[in-house]
Coordinates of C-alpha atoms in Angstrom, one line a residue:
M212 CA 11.0 -20.1 176.2
T213 CA 9.1 -18.9 173.1
T214 CA 7.2 -21.4 171.0
Y215 CA 6.1 -21.0 167.4
R216 CA 2.7 -22.4 166.5
T217 CA -0.2 -22.2 164.0
V218 CA -3.9 -22.6 164.4
E219 CA -6.6 -22.7 161.8
V220 CA -9.1 -19.9 161.8
D221 CA -11.8 -19.9 159.1
G222 CA -9.7 -22.1 157.0
I223 CA -6.6 -19.9 157.3
E224 CA -3.4 -20.9 159.1
I225 CA -2.6 -18.2 161.7
F226 CA 1.0 -18.2 162.9
Y227 CA 1.7 -17.0 166.4
R228 CA 4.5 -16.8 168.9
E229 CA 3.8 -17.7 172.5
A230 CA 5.7 -17.4 175.8
G231 CA 5.1 -17.7 179.5
P232 CA 2.9 -19.9 181.7
A233 CA -0.6 -20.5 180.3
D234 CA -2.2 -19.7 183.6
A235 CA -0.4 -16.3 183.9
P236 CA -2.0 -13.0 183.1
A237 CA -2.4 -12.8 179.3
I238 CA -1.0 -10.1 177.0
L239 CA -2.2 -10.1 173.4
L240 CA 0.4 -8.3 171.3
L241 CA -0.8 -6.9 168.0
H242 CA 1.9 -5.9 165.5
G243 CA 2.1 -3.1 162.9
F244 CA 3.0 -2.6 159.2
P245 CA 5.0 -4.0 157.5
S246 CA 6.1 -6.0 160.5
S247 CA 4.9 -9.3 162.0
S248 CA 4.9 -10.9 165.4
R249 CA 8.7 -11.0 165.2
M250 CA 8.7 -7.4 166.4
W251 CA 7.6 -8.6 169.8
E252 CA 10.5 -11.1 170.4
P253 CA 12.2 -8.6 172.8
L254 CA 9.2 -8.7 175.1
L255 CA 8.6 -12.4 174.8
T256 CA 12.1 -13.1 176.1
R257 CA 11.9 -10.4 178.9
L258 CA 8.3 -10.9 180.2
G259 CA 7.7 -14.6 179.7
D260 CA 8.7 -15.4 183.3
A261 CA 5.5 -13.8 184.7
F262 CA 3.0 -13.3 181.8
H263 CA 1.4 -15.3 179.1
L264 CA 2.3 -13.5 175.9
V265 CA 0.6 -14.3 172.6
A266 CA 1.6 -12.6 169.4
P267 CA -0.2 -13.5 166.1
D268 CA 0.6 -12.6 162.5
Y269 CA -2.5 -11.3 160.7
P270 CA -3.6 -12.9 157.4
G271 CA -1.3 -11.7 154.7
F272 CA 1.5 -10.9 157.2
G273 CA 4.6 -12.8 158.5
H274 CA 4.2 -16.5 158.5
S275 CA 0.4 -16.6 158.4
D276 CA -1.5 -17.7 155.3
T277 CA -1.9 -15.1 152.6
P278 CA -5.4 -15.6 151.1
D279 CA -6.0 -14.4 147.6
P280 CA -7.6 -10.9 147.8
A281 CA -10.1 -12.0 145.2
G282 CA -11.8 -14.0 147.8
F283 CA -10.6 -12.5 151.1
A284 CA -11.3 -8.9 152.1
Y285 CA -8.2 -7.2 153.4
T286 CA -9.9 -4.7 155.6
F287 CA -9.3 -3.8 159.3
D288 CA -12.8 -5.0 160.1
H289 CA -12.1 -8.4 158.6
L290 CA -8.6 -8.8 160.2
A291 CA -10.1 -7.9 163.6
E292 CA -12.8 -10.6 163.1
V293 CA -10.1 -13.2 162.3
I294 CA -8.0 -12.2 165.3
D295 CA -11.1 -12.2 167.5
R296 CA -11.8 -15.8 166.5
F297 CA -8.1 -16.6 167.0
T298 CA -8.4 -15.5 170.6
G299 CA -11.4 -17.8 170.9
K300 CA -9.5 -20.7 169.5
L301 CA -6.8 -20.2 172.1
G302 CA -9.3 -19.7 175.0
L303 CA -8.2 -16.1 175.7
T304 CA -11.2 -14.7 177.5
C305 CA -9.4 -11.8 179.2
Y306 CA -6.2 -10.1 178.3
V307 CA -4.1 -7.0 178.2
L308 CA -4.0 -5.4 174.8
F309 CA -0.5 -4.3 173.6
L310 CA -1.0 -2.3 170.4
Q311 CA 1.5 -1.0 167.8
D312 CA 0.7 0.8 164.6
Y313 CA -1.9 -1.4 162.7
G314 CA -2.4 -3.2 166.0
G315 CA -4.2 -0.1 167.2
P316 CA -7.1 -0.4 164.7
I317 CA -7.4 -4.1 165.2
G318 CA -7.1 -3.9 169.0
F319 CA -9.7 -1.1 169.4
R320 CA -12.1 -3.1 167.3
L321 CA -11.6 -6.0 169.8
A322 CA -12.0 -3.7 172.7
L323 CA -15.3 -2.2 171.4
A324 CA -16.6 -5.7 170.6
H325 CA -15.6 -7.2 174.0
P326 CA -14.9 -4.5 176.5
N327 CA -15.1 -6.9 179.5
R328 CA -12.2 -8.9 178.1
V329 CA -9.7 -6.0 178.2
Q330 CA -7.9 -5.8 181.5
A331 CA -5.6 -3.0 180.5
L332 CA -4.3 -1.2 177.4
I333 CA -0.7 -0.6 176.4
V334 CA 0.0 1.6 173.3
Q335 CA 3.3 1.9 171.5
N336 CA 3.0 4.3 168.5
A337 CA -0.6 3.5 167.6
V338 CA -3.0 6.3 166.8
A339 CA -6.5 7.0 168.0
H340 CA -6.6 10.8 167.5
E341 CA -6.0 13.2 164.7
D342 CA -3.1 14.6 166.7
G343 CA -1.0 11.7 165.5
L344 CA -1.4 12.3 161.8
G345 CA 1.0 15.0 160.7
P346 CA 1.8 16.5 157.3
L347 CA 2.9 13.2 155.9
W348 CA -0.7 12.1 155.9
E349 CA -1.9 14.8 153.5
T350 CA -0.7 12.8 150.5
R351 CA -2.2 9.6 152.0
R352 CA -5.6 11.4 152.4
Q353 CA -5.4 12.2 148.7
F354 CA -4.9 8.5 148.0
W355 CA -8.1 7.8 149.9
A356 CA -10.0 10.5 148.1
H357 CA -8.7 9.7 144.6
R358 CA -7.2 6.2 144.6
A359 CA -6.6 5.8 140.9
E360 CA -4.6 9.1 140.6
H361 CA -2.4 8.5 143.6
E362 CA -1.9 4.7 143.9
A363 CA 1.3 4.5 141.9
T364 CA 3.0 7.1 144.1
L365 CA 1.8 5.4 147.3
R366 CA 3.1 2.0 146.1
E367 CA 6.5 3.5 145.2
N368 CA 6.7 4.9 148.7
F369 CA 5.3 2.0 150.7
F370 CA 7.4 -0.7 149.1
S371 CA 10.7 1.0 148.5
P372 CA 13.9 0.0 150.5
A373 CA 14.4 3.6 151.6
A374 CA 10.8 4.0 153.0
T375 CA 11.0 0.6 154.7
R376 CA 14.3 1.6 156.4
L377 CA 12.9 5.0 157.3
R378 CA 9.9 3.4 159.1
H379 CA 12.5 2.0 161.5
V380 CA 15.2 4.6 161.9
G381 CA 13.0 7.7 161.5
T382 CA 14.8 10.8 162.8
S383 CA 16.9 8.9 165.4
P384 CA 20.3 10.5 166.1
T385 CA 21.7 7.0 166.5
P386 CA 20.8 5.1 163.4
E387 CA 23.8 2.8 164.0
N388 CA 21.7 1.2 166.8
Y389 CA 19.2 -0.3 164.4
D390 CA 19.7 -3.8 163.0
P391 CA 19.2 -3.6 159.2
D392 CA 17.9 -7.2 159.2
H393 CA 14.6 -5.8 160.5
W394 CA 13.8 -3.9 157.3
T395 CA 15.5 -6.2 154.9
D396 CA 13.4 -9.1 156.2
E397 CA 10.3 -7.0 155.9
L398 CA 11.2 -6.1 152.4
A399 CA 11.4 -9.9 151.6
F400 CA 7.9 -10.4 152.8
L401 CA 6.6 -7.3 151.0
R402 CA 8.0 -8.6 147.7
R403 CA 6.1 -11.9 147.9
P404 CA 3.6 -12.4 145.1
G405 CA 0.4 -10.4 145.7
Q406 CA 1.7 -8.4 148.6
A407 CA 1.6 -5.1 146.8
D408 CA -2.1 -5.5 146.1
I409 CA -2.9 -6.8 149.6
Q410 CA -1.1 -4.0 151.4
T411 CA -2.5 -1.3 149.1
D412 CA -6.0 -2.5 149.6
L413 CA -5.5 -2.6 153.4
F414 CA -4.1 0.9 153.5
F415 CA -6.9 2.2 151.4
D416 CA -9.2 0.9 154.1
Y417 CA -7.1 2.8 156.8
Q418 CA -9.5 5.7 156.3
T419 CA -12.1 3.7 158.2
N420 CA -9.8 3.9 161.2
V421 CA -9.6 7.7 161.1
A422 CA -13.4 7.8 160.8
S423 CA -13.5 5.5 163.9
Y424 CA -11.3 7.7 166.1
P425 CA -14.3 9.4 167.9
A426 CA -15.8 6.0 168.7
W427 CA -12.5 4.8 170.1
Q428 CA -12.0 7.9 172.2
E429 CA -15.5 7.5 173.5
W430 CA -14.7 3.9 174.5
L431 CA -11.6 5.2 176.4
R432 CA -13.6 7.9 178.2
A433 CA -16.4 5.5 179.1
H434 CA -14.2 2.6 180.3
Q435 CA -11.2 4.3 181.7
P436 CA -8.9 1.3 181.2
P437 CA -5.6 1.2 182.9
L438 CA -3.5 2.7 180.1
L439 CA 0.3 2.8 179.5
V440 CA 1.6 4.7 176.5
T441 CA 5.3 4.1 175.5
W442 CA 6.0 6.4 172.5
G443 CA 9.1 6.4 170.3
R444 CA 9.7 10.1 169.7
Y445 CA 11.7 9.6 166.4
D446 CA 8.7 8.0 164.6
P447 CA 8.5 9.4 161.0
S448 CA 4.9 8.1 160.6
F449 CA 3.1 9.4 163.7
E450 CA 3.4 12.6 165.6
A451 CA 4.6 12.5 169.2
A452 CA 1.7 14.8 170.2
E453 CA -0.5 11.6 170.0
A454 CA 1.1 10.2 173.1
A455 CA -0.3 13.1 175.3
A456 CA -3.6 13.0 173.4
Y457 CA -4.5 9.8 175.2
K458 CA -4.6 11.6 178.5
R459 CA -7.5 13.7 177.3
D460 CA -9.6 10.5 177.3
V461 CA -7.9 8.7 180.2
P462 CA -6.5 11.3 182.6
D463 CA -4.7 8.7 184.7
A464 CA -2.9 7.3 181.7
E465 CA 0.8 6.7 182.2
V466 CA 2.7 8.3 179.3
H467 CA 6.4 8.0 178.4
L468 CA 8.2 9.5 175.4
L469 CA 11.2 7.3 174.6
D470 CA 14.4 7.7 172.6
G471 CA 13.2 5.3 169.9
G472 CA 11.4 5.3 166.6
H473 CA 8.2 3.8 165.2
F474 CA 9.4 0.4 166.4
A475 CA 10.7 1.6 169.7
L476 CA 11.4 -1.9 171.0
E477 CA 14.4 -2.1 168.7
E478 CA 16.2 0.5 170.7
Q479 CA 14.4 0.6 174.1
A480 CA 13.5 -3.1 174.8
D481 CA 14.7 -3.1 178.4
Q482 CA 12.9 0.2 179.2
I483 CA 9.6 -0.9 177.6
A484 CA 9.7 -4.3 179.3
D485 CA 10.4 -2.6 182.7
L486 CA 7.7 -0.1 182.2
T487 CA 5.2 -2.8 181.2
R488 CA 6.1 -5.0 184.1
K489 CA 5.7 -2.2 186.7
F490 CA 2.5 -1.0 185.1
L491 CA 0.8 -4.4 185.1
V492 CA 1.9 -5.2 188.7
A493 CA 0.6 -1.8 189.9
K494 CA -2.8 -1.8 188.0
P495 CA -5.9 -2.9 189.9
G496 CA -5.8 -6.7 190.2
G497 CA -2.2 -6.9 189.2
S498 CA -0.2 -9.8 190.4
P499 CA 2.4 -9.0 193.1
A500 CA 4.4 -12.0 192.0
A501 CA 4.9 -10.7 188.4

C-alpha cells in the first residue's frame, strides 16, 4: 500500500510517496523533469512487498511547496541540500539510490556528500558523462553561454505541449502505449504561476551538472558501487551511448537497453521492477527474502 505524506524541511512542505515495510531495505527514488514522484508509482506497487520505497517531490515540483524564487535559489546544489535534510527527517541513514533525469544530479550530490549511505545505485536515463548529451544539447549550451539571447526559445521549447509529449514518447515505434495523462498532468503543473521562471532558472543551473561529471565519474571509479543501468533507448533527450559509458567507471555494472523512452517505466514497468528486484537480491548484502 502506498501512502502520501508531507514533512517540513527548512520551512518547506515536502510531499512524498512511501511504500513497503519501514524496516526493509530502503530505496530513495529521485524523479526527473518535468515529472514528480508520481512517475515512480509503477515501482511502488510492484516492489513494496520487499523494499521500503520513498519518493519525494523536490521544491517547486509536484505537490511540494513552491517557494518564491526571489527568496529560494532553484539550483541543483540547493535542491540536493533540501533532499539531504529530507532523508534526515525520515531517518534514512542508508539507501539504494534510484535516479532518473534530474534525479541524477541530485543523487550524485548526495552520494558525494555521504558515500557510506549509498548501498547501490540504479540509473534510468540519468547522465553522468558527455556521451549522453547529443546534438540537441548544442542549443542548450548556447542558452548557458548567452542566456538573454536564447531564453525565449528555450522557454517555448520546454513548456510547449509538443515538447512535453515528446519527452515521453520520444522515437518509440509504439506511441499508442503511452498514456497522454502523463504529459497533460505535467503541463498543468508547468503552467502554475511562477513555474516558467523556476524551471528556467533551474535549467540554467544544469551547466553545473555537466561541469561536475568528472567528479561523479571519479566517485564511481573510487567506490565501485553495485550499479544497475536500465535505459530507455527511445529517449529524445539523452543518447543511448550513455548507458554503456557507466561501464567505463564501474566495469561490473549491469546495463540493459530497454524498449522505452525517457520515462521507461511507462512502457517497461514489469521489466524494470524485475531487474531491480533481482539486482538488489544479488548484490552484496542483498536480502534473500526480497
